[in-house]
Amino acid sequence: VLLGIFFNVHSAVLIEDVPFSEEDFNDGPDRIYRLYEQVSYNCFIAAGLYALLGGFSLCQTRLNKRKEYMVR
């Protein structure tokens, strides 16, 4: 989530992680800003998927720890 926020505020430190070409610099900063925002949306989607899969894993762990499912 933090990476998504930092990409959304167009952090200059993260320019190496933005997929750009030399032609993108000719159009002014708007094209680079759009690329930053695209990468930030990808970070937010990945964070959401991590949270979803973590919640599913937690549910599965609790379900498997139930007494009636334990193998002796």
Tab-separated table of N, CA and C in Angstrom:
chain	number	residue	atom	x	y	z
A	1	VAL	N	0.830	-1.183	0.000
A	1	VAL	CA	0.000	0.000	0.000
A	1	VAL	C	0.880	1.254	0.000
A	2	LEU	N	1.961	1.219	0.767
A	2	LEU	CA	2.847	2.378	0.821
A	2	LEU	C	3.478	2.671	-0.536
A	3	LEU	N	3.860	1.640	-1.238
A	3	LEU	CA	4.411	1.863	-2.583
A	3	LEU	C	3.377	2.504	-3.499
A	4	GLY	N	2.135	2.070	-3.386
A	4	GLY	CA	1.078	2.680	-4.185
A	4	GLY	C	0.913	4.154	-3.871
A	5	ILE	N	1.017	4.507	-2.593
A	5	ILE	CA	0.911	5.911	-2.198
A	5	ILE	C	2.090	6.703	-2.737
A	6	PHE	N	3.291	6.158	-2.608
A	6	PHE	CA	4.475	6.874	-3.082
A	6	PHE	C	4.480	7.024	-4.597
A	7	PHE	N	3.988	6.021	-5.315
A	7	PHE	CA	3.879	6.169	-6.773
A	7	PHE	C	2.805	7.195	-7.124
A	8	ASN	N	1.747	7.255	-6.336
A	8	ASN	CA	0.658	8.177	-6.616
A	8	ASN	C	1.068	9.633	-6.412
A	9	VAL	N	2.028	9.894	-5.517
A	9	VAL	CA	2.510	11.269	-5.325
A	9	VAL	C	3.718	11.560	-6.204
A	10	HIS	N	4.025	10.673	-7.126
A	10	HIS	CA	5.075	10.832	-8.140
A	10	HIS	C	6.452	11.014	-7.505
A	11	SER	N	6.807	10.097	-6.638
A	11	SER	CA	8.098	10.156	-5.968
A	11	SER	C	9.231	9.965	-6.975
A	12	ALA	N	10.186	10.880	-6.957
A	12	ALA	CA	11.285	10.842	-7.917
A	12	ALA	C	12.222	9.660	-7.680
A	13	VAL	N	12.261	9.158	-6.471
A	13	VAL	CA	13.144	8.032	-6.142
A	13	VAL	C	12.719	6.766	-6.889
A	14	LEU	N	11.442	6.648	-7.195
A	14	LEU	CA	10.916	5.432	-7.820
A	14	LEU	C	10.871	5.508	-9.345
A	15	ILE	N	11.556	6.459	-9.951
A	15	ILE	CA	11.520	6.628	-11.412
A	15	ILE	C	12.072	5.391	-12.128
A	16	GLU	N	12.969	4.658	-11.482
A	16	GLU	CA	13.550	3.470	-12.119
A	16	GLU	C	12.535	2.344	-12.271
A	17	ASP	N	11.463	2.378	-11.486
A	17	ASP	CA	10.445	1.332	-11.547
A	17	ASP	C	9.285	1.674	-12.470
A	18	VAL	N	9.341	2.824	-13.108
A	18	VAL	CA	8.287	3.243	-14.035
A	18	VAL	C	8.703	2.849	-15.446
A	19	PRO	N	7.833	2.109	-16.164
A	19	PRO	CA	8.185	1.686	-17.525
A	19	PRO	C	7.986	2.828	-18.525
A	20	PHE	N	9.041	3.514	-18.848
A	20	PHE	CA	8.951	4.634	-19.780
A	20	PHE	C	9.978	4.460	-20.889
A	21	SER	N	9.777	5.228	-21.957
A	21	SER	CA	10.741	5.251	-23.060
A	21	SER	C	11.191	6.695	-23.263
A	22	GLU	N	12.129	6.894	-24.134
A	22	GLU	CA	12.655	8.239	-24.379
A	22	GLU	C	11.583	9.164	-24.963
A	23	GLU	N	10.659	8.622	-25.762
A	23	GLU	CA	9.610	9.439	-26.360
A	23	GLU	C	8.646	9.984	-25.317
A	24	ASP	N	8.514	9.296	-24.173
A	24	ASP	CA	7.597	9.760	-23.136
A	24	ASP	C	8.034	11.084	-22.530
A	25	PHE	N	9.319	11.382	-22.570
A	25	PHE	CA	9.813	12.640	-22.024
A	25	PHE	C	9.572	13.820	-22.959
A	26	ASN	N	9.308	13.555	-24.229
A	26	ASN	CA	9.065	14.630	-25.195
A	26	ASN	C	7.698	15.280	-25.009
A	27	ASP	N	6.736	14.524	-24.464
A	27	ASP	CA	5.367	15.024	-24.321
A	27	ASP	C	5.167	15.867	-23.069
A	28	GLY	N	6.173	16.040	-22.271
A	28	GLY	CA	6.027	16.764	-21.017
A	28	GLY	C	5.780	15.811	-19.863
A	29	PRO	N	5.520	16.341	-18.708
A	29	PRO	CA	5.399	15.482	-17.520
A	29	PRO	C	4.076	14.717	-17.434
A	30	ASP	N	3.087	15.067	-18.245
A	30	ASP	CA	1.779	14.407	-18.128
A	30	ASP	C	1.857	12.913	-18.421
A	31	ARG	N	2.604	12.536	-19.422
A	31	ARG	CA	2.745	11.113	-19.778
A	31	ARG	C	3.459	10.344	-18.658
A	32	ILE	N	4.483	10.917	-18.078
A	32	ILE	CA	5.213	10.267	-16.980
A	32	ILE	C	4.311	10.149	-15.760
A	33	TYR	N	3.513	11.190	-15.495
A	33	TYR	CA	2.584	11.141	-14.358
A	33	TYR	C	1.541	10.047	-14.544
A	34	ARG	N	1.064	9.878	-15.772
A	34	ARG	CA	0.107	8.790	-16.037
A	34	ARG	C	0.743	7.425	-15.817
A	35	LEU	N	2.009	7.284	-16.193
A	35	LEU	CA	2.699	6.015	-15.959
A	35	LEU	C	2.882	5.762	-14.465
A	36	TYR	N	3.220	6.798	-13.707
A	36	TYR	CA	3.311	6.672	-12.248
A	36	TYR	C	1.978	6.189	-11.667
A	37	GLU	N	0.876	6.797	-12.109
A	37	GLU	CA	-0.435	6.434	-11.581
A	37	GLU	C	-0.823	5.017	-11.976
A	38	GLN	N	-0.430	4.585	-13.160
A	38	GLN	CA	-0.712	3.215	-13.583
A	38	GLN	C	0.020	2.224	-12.678
A	39	VAL	N	1.272	2.510	-12.367
A	39	VAL	CA	2.036	1.630	-11.486
A	39	VAL	C	1.456	1.665	-10.076
A	40	SER	N	0.971	2.832	-9.627
A	40	SER	CA	0.383	2.904	-8.292
A	40	SER	C	-0.893	2.074	-8.218
A	41	TYR	N	-1.718	2.075	-9.271
A	41	TYR	CA	-2.915	1.241	-9.282
A	41	TYR	C	-2.539	-0.237	-9.229
A	42	ASN	N	-1.487	-0.615	-9.925
A	42	ASN	CA	-1.028	-2.007	-9.870
A	42	ASN	C	-0.596	-2.387	-8.462
A	43	CYS	N	0.058	-1.465	-7.759
A	43	CYS	CA	0.476	-1.734	-6.374
A	43	CYS	C	-0.738	-1.905	-5.461
A	44	PHE	N	-1.764	-1.064	-5.652
A	44	PHE	CA	-2.969	-1.185	-4.836
A	44	PHE	C	-3.697	-2.490	-5.110
A	45	ILE	N	-3.731	-2.914	-6.359
A	45	ILE	CA	-4.373	-4.184	-6.708
A	45	ILE	C	-3.609	-5.343	-6.082
A	46	ALA	N	-2.284	-5.298	-6.153
A	46	ALA	CA	-1.473	-6.363	-5.554
A	46	ALA	C	-1.661	-6.401	-4.040
A	47	ALA	N	-1.744	-5.245	-3.389
A	47	ALA	CA	-1.957	-5.205	-1.940
A	47	ALA	C	-3.327	-5.783	-1.586
A	48	GLY	N	-4.326	-5.493	-2.392
A	48	GLY	CA	-5.651	-6.058	-2.162
A	48	GLY	C	-5.659	-7.571	-2.312
A	49	LEU	N	-4.958	-8.065	-3.320
A	49	LEU	CA	-4.877	-9.517	-3.506
A	49	LEU	C	-4.141	-10.184	-2.348
A	50	TYR	N	-3.065	-9.552	-1.859
A	50	TYR	CA	-2.360	-10.085	-0.701
A	50	TYR	C	-3.273	-10.151	0.511
A	51	ALA	N	-4.064	-9.104	0.746
A	51	ALA	CA	-4.979	-9.086	1.889
A	51	ALA	C	-6.052	-10.158	1.737
A	52	LEU	N	-6.592	-10.304	0.528
A	52	LEU	CA	-7.611	-11.313	0.281
A	52	LEU	C	-7.068	-12.720	0.510
A	53	LEU	N	-5.901	-13.007	-0.044
A	53	LEU	CA	-5.316	-14.336	0.126
A	53	LEU	C	-4.880	-14.578	1.565
A	54	GLY	N	-4.424	-13.523	2.258
A	54	GLY	CA	-4.076	-13.670	3.672
A	54	GLY	C	-5.295	-13.982	4.512
A	55	GLY	N	-6.413	-13.330	4.240
A	55	GLY	CA	-7.662	-13.623	4.952
A	55	GLY	C	-8.140	-15.035	4.676
A	56	PHE	N	-8.046	-15.466	3.418
A	56	PHE	CA	-8.441	-16.837	3.075
A	56	PHE	C	-7.551	-17.848	3.782
A	57	SER	N	-6.255	-17.570	3.831
A	57	SER	CA	-5.326	-18.466	4.512
A	57	SER	C	-5.621	-18.541	6.007
A	58	LEU	N	-5.947	-17.400	6.605
A	58	LEU	CA	-6.289	-17.380	8.030
A	58	LEU	C	-7.542	-18.203	8.296
A	59	CYS	N	-8.551	-18.073	7.438
A	59	CYS	CA	-9.772	-18.869	7.590
A	59	CYS	C	-9.482	-20.361	7.459
A	60	GLN	N	-8.662	-20.723	6.502
A	60	GLN	CA	-8.334	-22.133	6.309
A	60	GLN	C	-7.548	-22.688	7.487
A	61	THR	N	-6.646	-21.890	8.044
A	61	THR	CA	-5.863	-22.335	9.196
A	61	THR	C	-6.755	-22.558	10.400
A	62	ARG	N	-7.676	-21.642	10.644
A	62	ARG	CA	-8.589	-21.797	11.781
A	62	ARG	C	-9.515	-22.976	11.575
A	63	LEU	N	-9.970	-23.179	10.350
A	63	LEU	CA	-10.851	-24.304	10.079
A	63	LEU	C	-10.115	-25.620	10.267
A	64	ASN	N	-8.854	-25.681	9.880
A	64	ASN	CA	-8.085	-26.918	10.014
A	64	ASN	C	-7.672	-27.198	11.449
A	65	LYS	N	-7.676	-26.195	12.311
A	65	LYS	CA	-7.323	-26.413	13.714
A	65	LYS	C	-8.490	-26.876	14.554
A	66	ARG	N	-9.669	-26.945	13.979
A	66	ARG	CA	-10.819	-27.426	14.730
A	66	ARG	C	-10.597	-28.858	15.190
A	67	LYS	N	-11.213	-29.165	16.314
A	67	LYS	CA	-10.981	-30.479	16.924
A	67	LYS	C	-11.500	-31.614	16.068
A	68	GLU	N	-12.655	-31.454	15.442
A	68	GLU	CA	-13.229	-32.562	14.675
A	68	GLU	C	-12.477	-32.851	13.382
A	69	TYR	N	-11.622	-31.910	12.936
A	69	TYR	CA	-10.842	-32.143	11.738
A	69	TYR	C	-9.430	-32.652	12.035
A	70	MET	N	-9.063	-32.713	13.288
A	70	MET	CA	-7.692	-33.126	13.649
A	70	MET	C	-7.551	-34.639	13.487
A	71	VAL	N	-6.454	-35.081	12.936
A	71	VAL	CA	-6.188	-36.506	12.735
A	71	VAL	C	-5.282	-36.969	13.873
A	72	ARG	N	-5.642	-38.079	14.486
A	72	ARG	CA	-4.817	-38.601	15.583
A	72	ARG	C	-4.077	-39.834	15.169
